[in-house]
Amino acid sequence: SQILSNSDLKKMVDTSDEWIEKRTGIKERRIASAEEATSDLGVKAALIAIERAGIDAKEIDLIICATLSPDHLCMPSTACVIAGKLGINDVMAFDISAACSGFVYMLSMAKAYIESGMKKNILLIGAEKISSVVDYTDRGTCILFGDGAGAAIIGATEDKNEAILDIHASADGRYGDLLITPGCGSKFPCSQETLDNKLNFIKMQGNDVYKIAVKTLTNDVIDILEKNNLESSQIDHFIPHQANFRIIEAVRAKLNFPIEKTVLTVAKYGNTSAASIPMAMNDAYEEGRIKRGDLMLLDTFGGGFTWASALVRFGGK
Ligand code: UT7
């Protein structure tokens, strides 16, 4: 509900509107109210997805939530909290932890569940109250992140115009320390000392992450296009993770995606981690840009490091 602008941040840390916009492309980000938790944002997105899919919430037989800012550290999962708030009381529900790659990671799980016939209507939610794990005295991170949620219903279909064609998801744990919330897990349990040292907040070596992000996001797209015998000109919508406009621009230019076919929301929402891709998809849908059968290329990268890309035909009604 609240908008945090670059001018607001200028009052909190040593930065400037010009620096933030030039280095990241971000103008503002949304911040949830103190009363709202990640699940509340997720529920709002889920209700819209259910309505647009034209199904009854009771038809949902699996709920997965991707988040790095869950309502509770250990349990219950945010997916269970969302299920309860939606009144779906007998359903398989769990969270996944893949940072910013969470939405595409869970899309690959949904594809497997649907194609195996194990599930019929799956609710995927990428939701973050990331402001709860951001240190607003650290100018290297606080300028980047924002809160938000996006959701999708993945259902069984025989129609090739609604297919999830291919997904590539991977990780390399060697880079874990470059983007990390070190504390309040089992390694450094929550204590006064952990909190005093701000280990409960996101720490990032931004420039190292930046370089690896550009390389990985680019290679990932090259791989998935080659594997599917597609040219970038055959993609209707390139929907990259919205972390930094300069990262998107480097990948876009290298792969020759026209700017008109690239979905950009980073200026108004900043980096919303697992919510970034479904929020971008939603904006493009609400602007009337995405039509049924359009070929979307999703491309994401995040802490872990994790990364993932997907070729998806939009099956929305
Ligand atoms: O979603 C998961 C993946 N995350 C990302 O993809 C984020 C990747 N990283 C980035 O987007 C960029 O690295 C940042 C936006 C975080 C930083 O931009 P950069 O161009 O890599 O800057 P830098 O870290 O190399 O810092 C350059 C200078 C430094 O000053 P000196 O040492 O040159 O005097 C920083 O101290 O900019 C300074 N700086 C700032 N100045 C004003 C760093 N942050 C700020 C700031 N305002 N907010």
Short mmCIF file of C-alpha atoms and ligand atoms in Angstrom, two decimals:
data_model
loop_
_atom_site.label_atom_id
_atom_site.label_comp_id
_atom_site.label_asym_id
_atom_site.label_seq_id
_atom_site.Cartn_x
_atom_site.Cartn_y
_atom_site.Cartn_z
CA SER A 1 0.00 0.00 0.00
CA GLN A 2 2.92 2.39 0.51
CA ILE A 3 5.26 3.76 -2.14
CA LEU A 4 8.93 4.15 -1.23
CA SER A 5 10.54 6.57 -3.69
CA ASN A 6 14.19 7.30 -4.35
CA SER A 7 13.69 10.66 -2.63
CA ASP A 8 12.41 8.84 0.48
CA LEU A 9 15.54 6.64 0.48
CA LYS A 10 17.72 9.72 0.18
CA LYS A 11 16.54 10.68 3.67
CA MET A 12 17.54 7.25 5.05
CA VAL A 13 20.96 6.53 3.49
CA ASP A 14 23.74 8.37 1.67
CA THR A 15 22.41 8.08 -1.88
CA SER A 16 20.74 10.17 -4.58
CA ASP A 17 17.79 9.85 -6.91
CA GLU A 18 20.17 10.14 -9.87
CA TRP A 19 22.52 7.39 -8.63
CA ILE A 20 19.71 4.91 -8.02
CA GLU A 21 18.00 5.59 -11.33
CA LYS A 22 21.20 5.56 -13.38
CA ARG A 23 22.62 2.39 -11.78
CA THR A 24 19.39 0.38 -11.40
CA GLY A 25 16.53 1.98 -13.37
CA ILE A 26 14.41 1.91 -10.20
CA LYS A 27 12.22 4.92 -9.40
CA GLU A 28 10.04 3.50 -6.63
CA ARG A 29 9.01 0.30 -4.91
CA ARG A 30 5.93 -0.82 -2.94
CA ILE A 31 6.15 -1.52 0.78
CA ALA A 32 3.51 -3.52 2.67
CA SER A 33 1.92 -2.08 5.79
CA ALA A 34 3.04 -3.20 9.26
CA GLU A 35 -0.18 -5.24 9.58
CA GLU A 36 0.37 -7.14 6.32
CA ALA A 37 2.44 -10.33 6.13
CA THR A 38 3.71 -12.08 3.01
CA SER A 39 0.65 -14.38 3.05
CA ASP A 40 -1.71 -11.37 2.85
CA LEU A 41 -0.03 -10.21 -0.36
CA GLY A 42 -0.12 -13.80 -1.65
CA VAL A 43 -3.83 -14.17 -0.91
CA LYS A 44 -4.67 -11.01 -2.87
CA ALA A 45 -2.76 -12.26 -5.92
CA ALA A 46 -4.21 -15.77 -5.55
CA LEU A 47 -7.81 -14.51 -5.51
CA ILE A 48 -7.26 -12.62 -8.78
CA ALA A 49 -5.62 -15.68 -10.39
CA ILE A 50 -8.47 -17.97 -9.31
CA GLU A 51 -11.07 -15.55 -10.67
CA ARG A 52 -9.27 -15.16 -14.01
CA ALA A 53 -8.82 -18.91 -14.39
CA GLY A 54 -12.58 -19.33 -13.89
CA ILE A 55 -12.24 -22.20 -11.44
CA ASP A 56 -13.62 -22.79 -7.97
CA ALA A 57 -10.97 -22.50 -5.23
CA LYS A 58 -12.05 -25.99 -4.09
CA GLU A 59 -10.74 -27.42 -7.40
CA ILE A 60 -7.16 -26.50 -6.41
CA ASP A 61 -5.29 -29.64 -5.38
CA LEU A 62 -1.81 -28.20 -4.78
CA ILE A 63 -0.57 -24.84 -3.49
CA ILE A 64 3.10 -23.89 -3.73
CA CYS A 65 4.48 -20.59 -2.47
CA ALA A 66 7.95 -19.34 -3.39
CA THR A 67 9.30 -16.80 -0.92
CA LEU A 68 12.43 -15.73 0.92
CA SER A 69 10.37 -13.73 3.42
CA PRO A 70 7.93 -16.32 4.79
CA ASP A 71 5.36 -15.36 7.45
CA HIS A 72 7.18 -17.67 9.90
CA LEU A 73 10.78 -18.85 9.89
CA CYS A 74 10.10 -22.56 10.29
CA MET A 75 6.39 -23.36 10.30
CA PRO A 76 3.69 -23.20 9.25
CA SER A 77 4.67 -22.63 5.64
CA THR A 78 3.33 -19.50 3.98
CA ALA A 79 1.52 -21.79 1.49
CA CYS A 80 -0.38 -23.38 4.44
CA VAL A 81 -1.24 -19.93 5.84
CA ILE A 82 -2.51 -18.87 2.40
CA ALA A 83 -4.54 -22.09 2.05
CA GLY A 84 -6.17 -21.36 5.42
CA LYS A 85 -6.97 -17.78 4.46
CA LEU A 86 -8.46 -18.96 1.15
CA GLY A 87 -10.62 -21.51 3.00
CA ILE A 88 -9.06 -24.46 1.14
CA ASN A 89 -8.77 -26.89 4.01
CA ASP A 90 -7.74 -30.22 2.50
CA VAL A 91 -4.95 -29.56 0.05
CA MET A 92 -1.25 -30.33 -0.34
CA ALA A 93 0.60 -27.06 0.38
CA PHE A 94 4.25 -26.18 0.86
CA ASP A 95 6.87 -23.45 0.30
CA ILE A 96 9.97 -23.59 -1.83
CA SER A 97 13.20 -21.69 -1.24
CA ALA A 98 14.95 -20.67 -4.46
CA ALA A 99 15.16 -16.89 -3.88
CA CYS A 100 14.41 -14.84 -7.02
CA SER A 101 14.23 -18.00 -9.17
CA GLY A 102 11.35 -19.35 -7.09
CA PHE A 103 8.54 -18.76 -9.57
CA VAL A 104 10.20 -20.57 -12.47
CA TYR A 105 11.42 -23.35 -10.15
CA MET A 106 7.87 -24.02 -8.96
CA LEU A 107 6.58 -23.77 -12.53
CA SER A 108 8.80 -26.77 -13.35
CA MET A 109 7.30 -28.66 -10.40
CA ALA A 110 3.78 -27.79 -11.57
CA LYS A 111 4.62 -29.04 -15.08
CA ALA A 112 5.81 -32.36 -13.65
CA TYR A 113 2.79 -32.78 -11.35
CA ILE A 114 0.33 -31.98 -14.15
CA GLU A 115 2.02 -34.10 -16.82
CA SER A 116 2.25 -37.08 -14.48
CA GLY A 117 -1.47 -36.75 -13.81
CA MET A 118 -0.91 -36.42 -10.05
CA LYS A 119 -2.55 -32.95 -9.82
CA LYS A 120 -5.12 -31.06 -11.88
CA ASN A 121 -5.19 -27.43 -10.72
CA ILE A 122 -2.12 -25.97 -9.08
CA LEU A 123 -1.93 -22.55 -7.47
CA LEU A 124 1.55 -21.01 -7.65
CA ILE A 125 2.28 -17.89 -5.61
CA GLY A 126 5.44 -15.80 -5.59
CA ALA A 127 5.10 -13.47 -2.60
CA GLU A 128 7.53 -11.30 -0.68
CA LYS A 129 7.41 -8.87 2.19
CA ILE A 130 11.07 -8.42 1.51
CA SER A 131 11.09 -5.12 3.43
CA SER A 132 11.05 -7.32 6.56
CA VAL A 133 14.57 -8.62 5.77
CA VAL A 134 16.10 -5.47 4.28
CA ASP A 135 18.50 -3.29 6.28
CA TYR A 136 17.39 0.29 5.63
CA THR A 137 20.82 1.57 6.70
CA ASP A 138 22.60 -0.42 3.94
CA ARG A 139 22.55 1.60 0.72
CA GLY A 140 23.90 -1.37 -1.24
CA THR A 141 20.66 -3.31 -0.78
CA CYS A 142 17.82 -1.11 0.49
CA ILE A 143 17.52 0.80 -2.78
CA LEU A 144 16.82 -2.38 -4.71
CA PHE A 145 14.05 -4.33 -3.05
CA GLY A 146 10.27 -3.99 -2.82
CA ASP A 147 7.25 -5.99 -1.62
CA GLY A 148 4.68 -7.68 -3.82
CA ALA A 149 3.04 -10.89 -4.97
CA GLY A 150 1.98 -12.61 -8.17
CA ALA A 151 0.09 -15.84 -8.72
CA ALA A 152 -0.87 -18.29 -11.44
CA ILE A 153 -3.13 -21.30 -11.86
CA ILE A 154 -1.53 -24.13 -13.81
CA GLY A 155 -4.09 -26.65 -15.08
CA ALA A 156 -4.19 -29.80 -17.18
CA THR A 157 -4.90 -29.27 -20.90
CA GLU A 158 -4.68 -31.11 -24.22
CA ASP A 159 -4.33 -27.79 -26.08
CA LYS A 160 -0.80 -27.24 -27.44
CA ASN A 161 -1.47 -23.46 -27.39
CA GLU A 162 -1.50 -23.62 -23.60
CA ALA A 163 1.63 -25.70 -23.09
CA ILE A 164 4.59 -25.09 -20.85
CA LEU A 165 7.09 -26.09 -23.54
CA ASP A 166 10.35 -26.35 -21.63
CA ILE A 167 11.99 -25.33 -18.37
CA HIS A 168 15.62 -25.22 -17.38
CA ALA A 169 16.39 -24.69 -13.69
CA SER A 170 19.77 -24.96 -12.00
CA ALA A 171 21.93 -23.85 -9.05
CA ASP A 172 25.55 -23.42 -8.02
CA GLY A 173 25.98 -23.37 -4.25
CA ARG A 174 29.57 -22.14 -4.42
CA TYR A 175 28.28 -18.57 -4.69
CA GLY A 176 25.92 -18.71 -1.70
CA ASP A 177 27.82 -16.17 0.39
CA LEU A 178 27.55 -13.41 -2.21
CA LEU A 179 23.81 -12.98 -1.56
CA ILE A 180 22.74 -14.22 1.84
CA THR A 181 20.69 -13.65 4.98
CA PRO A 182 23.29 -15.12 7.34
CA GLY A 183 21.36 -15.18 10.61
CA CYS A 184 18.27 -16.56 12.32
CA GLY A 185 18.64 -19.99 10.75
CA SER A 186 20.28 -23.04 12.34
CA LYS A 187 23.81 -21.75 11.64
CA PHE A 188 23.42 -18.52 13.62
CA PRO A 189 20.18 -18.94 15.57
CA CYS A 190 18.27 -15.80 16.49
CA SER A 191 19.87 -14.15 19.49
CA GLN A 192 20.56 -10.63 20.70
CA GLU A 193 24.02 -10.94 19.14
CA THR A 194 22.61 -12.04 15.76
CA LEU A 195 20.25 -9.08 15.77
CA ASP A 196 22.88 -6.60 16.96
CA ASN A 197 25.08 -7.70 14.05
CA LYS A 198 22.12 -7.38 11.66
CA LEU A 199 22.61 -10.95 10.48
CA ASN A 200 18.86 -11.28 9.95
CA PHE A 201 19.06 -8.93 6.95
CA ILE A 202 20.04 -9.49 3.30
CA LYS A 203 23.76 -9.03 2.65
CA MET A 204 24.92 -8.72 -0.93
CA GLN A 205 28.18 -8.22 -2.77
CA GLY A 206 26.31 -6.36 -5.45
CA ASN A 207 28.95 -5.94 -8.12
CA ASP A 208 30.00 -9.63 -8.05
CA VAL A 209 26.35 -10.68 -8.20
CA TYR A 210 25.78 -8.28 -11.08
CA LYS A 211 28.50 -9.76 -13.27
CA ILE A 212 27.48 -13.37 -12.70
CA ALA A 213 23.78 -12.47 -13.18
CA VAL A 214 24.38 -10.97 -16.63
CA LYS A 215 26.44 -13.97 -17.78
CA THR A 216 24.09 -16.60 -16.37
CA LEU A 217 20.86 -14.98 -17.57
CA THR A 218 22.33 -14.63 -21.08
CA ASN A 219 23.68 -18.18 -21.30
CA ASP A 220 20.47 -19.61 -19.93
CA VAL A 221 18.43 -18.00 -22.72
CA ILE A 222 20.90 -19.10 -25.40
CA ASP A 223 20.66 -22.70 -24.08
CA ILE A 224 16.89 -22.94 -23.92
CA LEU A 225 16.40 -21.32 -27.36
CA GLU A 226 18.96 -23.64 -28.96
CA LYS A 227 17.52 -26.71 -27.33
CA ASN A 228 14.07 -25.84 -28.69
CA ASN A 229 15.28 -24.74 -32.15
CA LEU A 230 13.92 -21.25 -31.64
CA GLU A 231 15.25 -17.84 -32.65
CA SER A 232 14.82 -14.87 -30.33
CA SER A 233 12.59 -13.30 -33.04
CA GLN A 234 10.02 -16.07 -32.43
CA ILE A 235 9.52 -15.00 -28.80
CA ASP A 236 6.49 -12.75 -28.27
CA HIS A 237 7.39 -11.60 -24.74
CA PHE A 238 10.75 -11.69 -22.99
CA ILE A 239 9.98 -11.57 -19.24
CA PRO A 240 13.23 -11.34 -17.27
CA HIS A 241 13.73 -11.12 -13.51
CA GLN A 242 13.38 -7.46 -12.55
CA ALA A 243 16.54 -6.88 -10.48
CA ASN A 244 18.24 -4.02 -12.26
CA PHE A 245 17.45 -2.37 -15.61
CA ARG A 246 21.12 -2.50 -16.60
CA ILE A 247 21.19 -6.28 -16.16
CA ILE A 248 18.02 -6.68 -18.25
CA GLU A 249 19.37 -4.31 -20.89
CA ALA A 250 22.68 -6.19 -21.18
CA VAL A 251 20.89 -9.53 -21.65
CA ARG A 252 18.26 -8.08 -24.00
CA ALA A 253 20.81 -6.38 -26.24
CA LYS A 254 23.07 -9.45 -26.41
CA LEU A 255 20.13 -11.65 -27.44
CA ASN A 256 18.50 -9.12 -29.79
CA PHE A 257 15.12 -8.93 -28.08
CA PRO A 258 13.37 -5.71 -29.13
CA ILE A 259 12.60 -3.44 -26.19
CA GLU A 260 8.88 -3.51 -27.11
CA LYS A 261 8.85 -7.28 -26.54
CA THR A 262 10.66 -7.00 -23.20
CA VAL A 263 8.46 -6.63 -20.12
CA LEU A 264 9.86 -4.02 -17.72
CA THR A 265 8.46 -3.29 -14.27
CA VAL A 266 11.68 -2.67 -12.35
CA ALA A 267 11.17 1.13 -12.39
CA LYS A 268 7.97 0.95 -10.36
CA TYR A 269 8.38 -2.15 -8.18
CA GLY A 270 12.15 -2.65 -7.81
CA ASN A 271 13.30 -6.22 -7.17
CA THR A 272 10.47 -8.27 -5.65
CA SER A 273 12.42 -11.56 -5.75
CA ALA A 274 10.11 -14.57 -6.21
CA ALA A 275 7.21 -12.24 -7.06
CA SER A 276 9.11 -10.44 -9.80
CA ILE A 277 8.26 -12.66 -12.80
CA PRO A 278 4.53 -13.21 -12.05
CA MET A 279 4.10 -9.49 -11.25
CA ALA A 280 5.72 -8.57 -14.58
CA MET A 281 3.53 -11.09 -16.39
CA ASN A 282 0.48 -9.64 -14.67
CA ASP A 283 1.32 -6.06 -15.62
CA ALA A 284 1.77 -7.06 -19.27
CA TYR A 285 -1.53 -8.98 -19.16
CA GLU A 286 -3.41 -6.04 -17.62
CA GLU A 287 -1.94 -3.71 -20.25
CA GLY A 288 -3.44 -6.04 -22.89
CA ARG A 289 -0.02 -7.00 -24.23
CA ILE A 290 -0.21 -10.77 -23.63
CA LYS A 291 -2.75 -12.82 -25.57
CA ARG A 292 -3.66 -16.47 -25.39
CA GLY A 293 -1.13 -18.61 -27.26
CA ASP A 294 1.65 -15.98 -27.11
CA LEU A 295 5.10 -17.44 -26.52
CA MET A 296 6.73 -16.09 -23.36
CA LEU A 297 10.35 -16.57 -22.38
CA LEU A 298 10.93 -16.28 -18.62
CA ASP A 299 14.48 -15.82 -17.36
CA THR A 300 15.51 -15.47 -13.73
CA PHE A 301 18.49 -15.46 -11.39
CA GLY A 302 18.87 -15.21 -7.61
CA GLY A 303 20.52 -16.14 -4.33
CA GLY A 304 21.90 -19.62 -4.02
CA PHE A 305 22.91 -18.98 -6.77
CA THR A 306 19.84 -20.26 -8.54
CA TRP A 307 18.74 -19.55 -12.09
CA ALA A 308 15.98 -20.74 -14.40
CA SER A 309 14.37 -20.10 -17.75
CA ALA A 310 11.07 -21.26 -19.22
CA LEU A 311 9.27 -21.27 -22.56
CA VAL A 312 5.57 -20.94 -21.87
CA ARG A 313 2.57 -20.35 -24.11
CA PHE A 314 0.12 -18.11 -22.31
CA GLY A 315 -3.02 -20.12 -21.64
CA GLY A 316 -5.03 -17.41 -19.90
CA LYS A 317 -8.66 -16.87 -20.69
O1 UT7 B 1 17.80 -10.46 -7.44
C1 UT7 B 1 18.96 -11.16 -7.15
C2 UT7 B 1 20.13 -10.67 -7.85
N1 UT7 B 1 20.52 -9.34 -7.44
C3 UT7 B 1 21.00 -8.55 -8.37
O2 UT7 B 1 21.00 -8.91 -9.52
C4 UT7 B 1 21.63 -7.26 -7.96
C5 UT7 B 1 22.95 -7.11 -8.67
N2 UT7 B 1 23.72 -5.94 -8.37
C6 UT7 B 1 23.36 -4.67 -8.74
O3 UT7 B 1 22.28 -4.43 -9.21
C7 UT7 B 1 24.40 -3.59 -8.60
O4 UT7 B 1 25.64 -4.18 -8.32
C8 UT7 B 1 24.08 -2.50 -7.52
C9 UT7 B 1 22.94 -1.63 -7.99
C10 UT7 B 1 23.75 -3.15 -6.20
C11 UT7 B 1 25.31 -1.61 -7.33
O5 UT7 B 1 25.68 -1.02 -8.57
P1 UT7 B 1 27.19 -1.10 -9.10
O6 UT7 B 1 27.20 -0.36 -10.37
O7 UT7 B 1 27.59 -2.54 -9.14
O8 UT7 B 1 27.97 -0.28 -8.00
P2 UT7 B 1 29.18 -0.76 -7.08
O9 UT7 B 1 28.71 -1.71 -6.04
O10 UT7 B 1 30.33 -1.18 -7.93
O11 UT7 B 1 29.55 0.60 -6.36
C12 UT7 B 1 30.06 1.73 -7.10
C13 UT7 B 1 30.13 2.92 -6.16
C14 UT7 B 1 30.84 2.61 -4.84
O12 UT7 B 1 31.55 3.77 -4.45
P3 UT7 B 1 33.12 3.89 -4.71
O13 UT7 B 1 33.75 2.74 -3.97
O14 UT7 B 1 33.30 3.79 -6.19
O15 UT7 B 1 33.46 5.24 -4.14
C15 UT7 B 1 29.70 2.37 -3.88
O16 UT7 B 1 30.07 2.64 -2.55
O17 UT7 B 1 28.81 3.35 -5.79
C16 UT7 B 1 28.69 3.38 -4.37
N3 UT7 B 1 27.32 3.03 -4.02
C17 UT7 B 1 26.34 3.96 -3.92
N4 UT7 B 1 26.34 5.30 -4.10
C18 UT7 B 1 25.17 5.95 -3.95
C19 UT7 B 1 26.80 1.81 -3.75
N5 UT7 B 1 25.49 1.93 -3.49
C20 UT7 B 1 25.18 3.25 -3.58
C21 UT7 B 1 23.98 3.98 -3.43
N6 UT7 B 1 24.03 5.31 -3.63
N7 UT7 B 1 22.82 3.39 -3.11
#
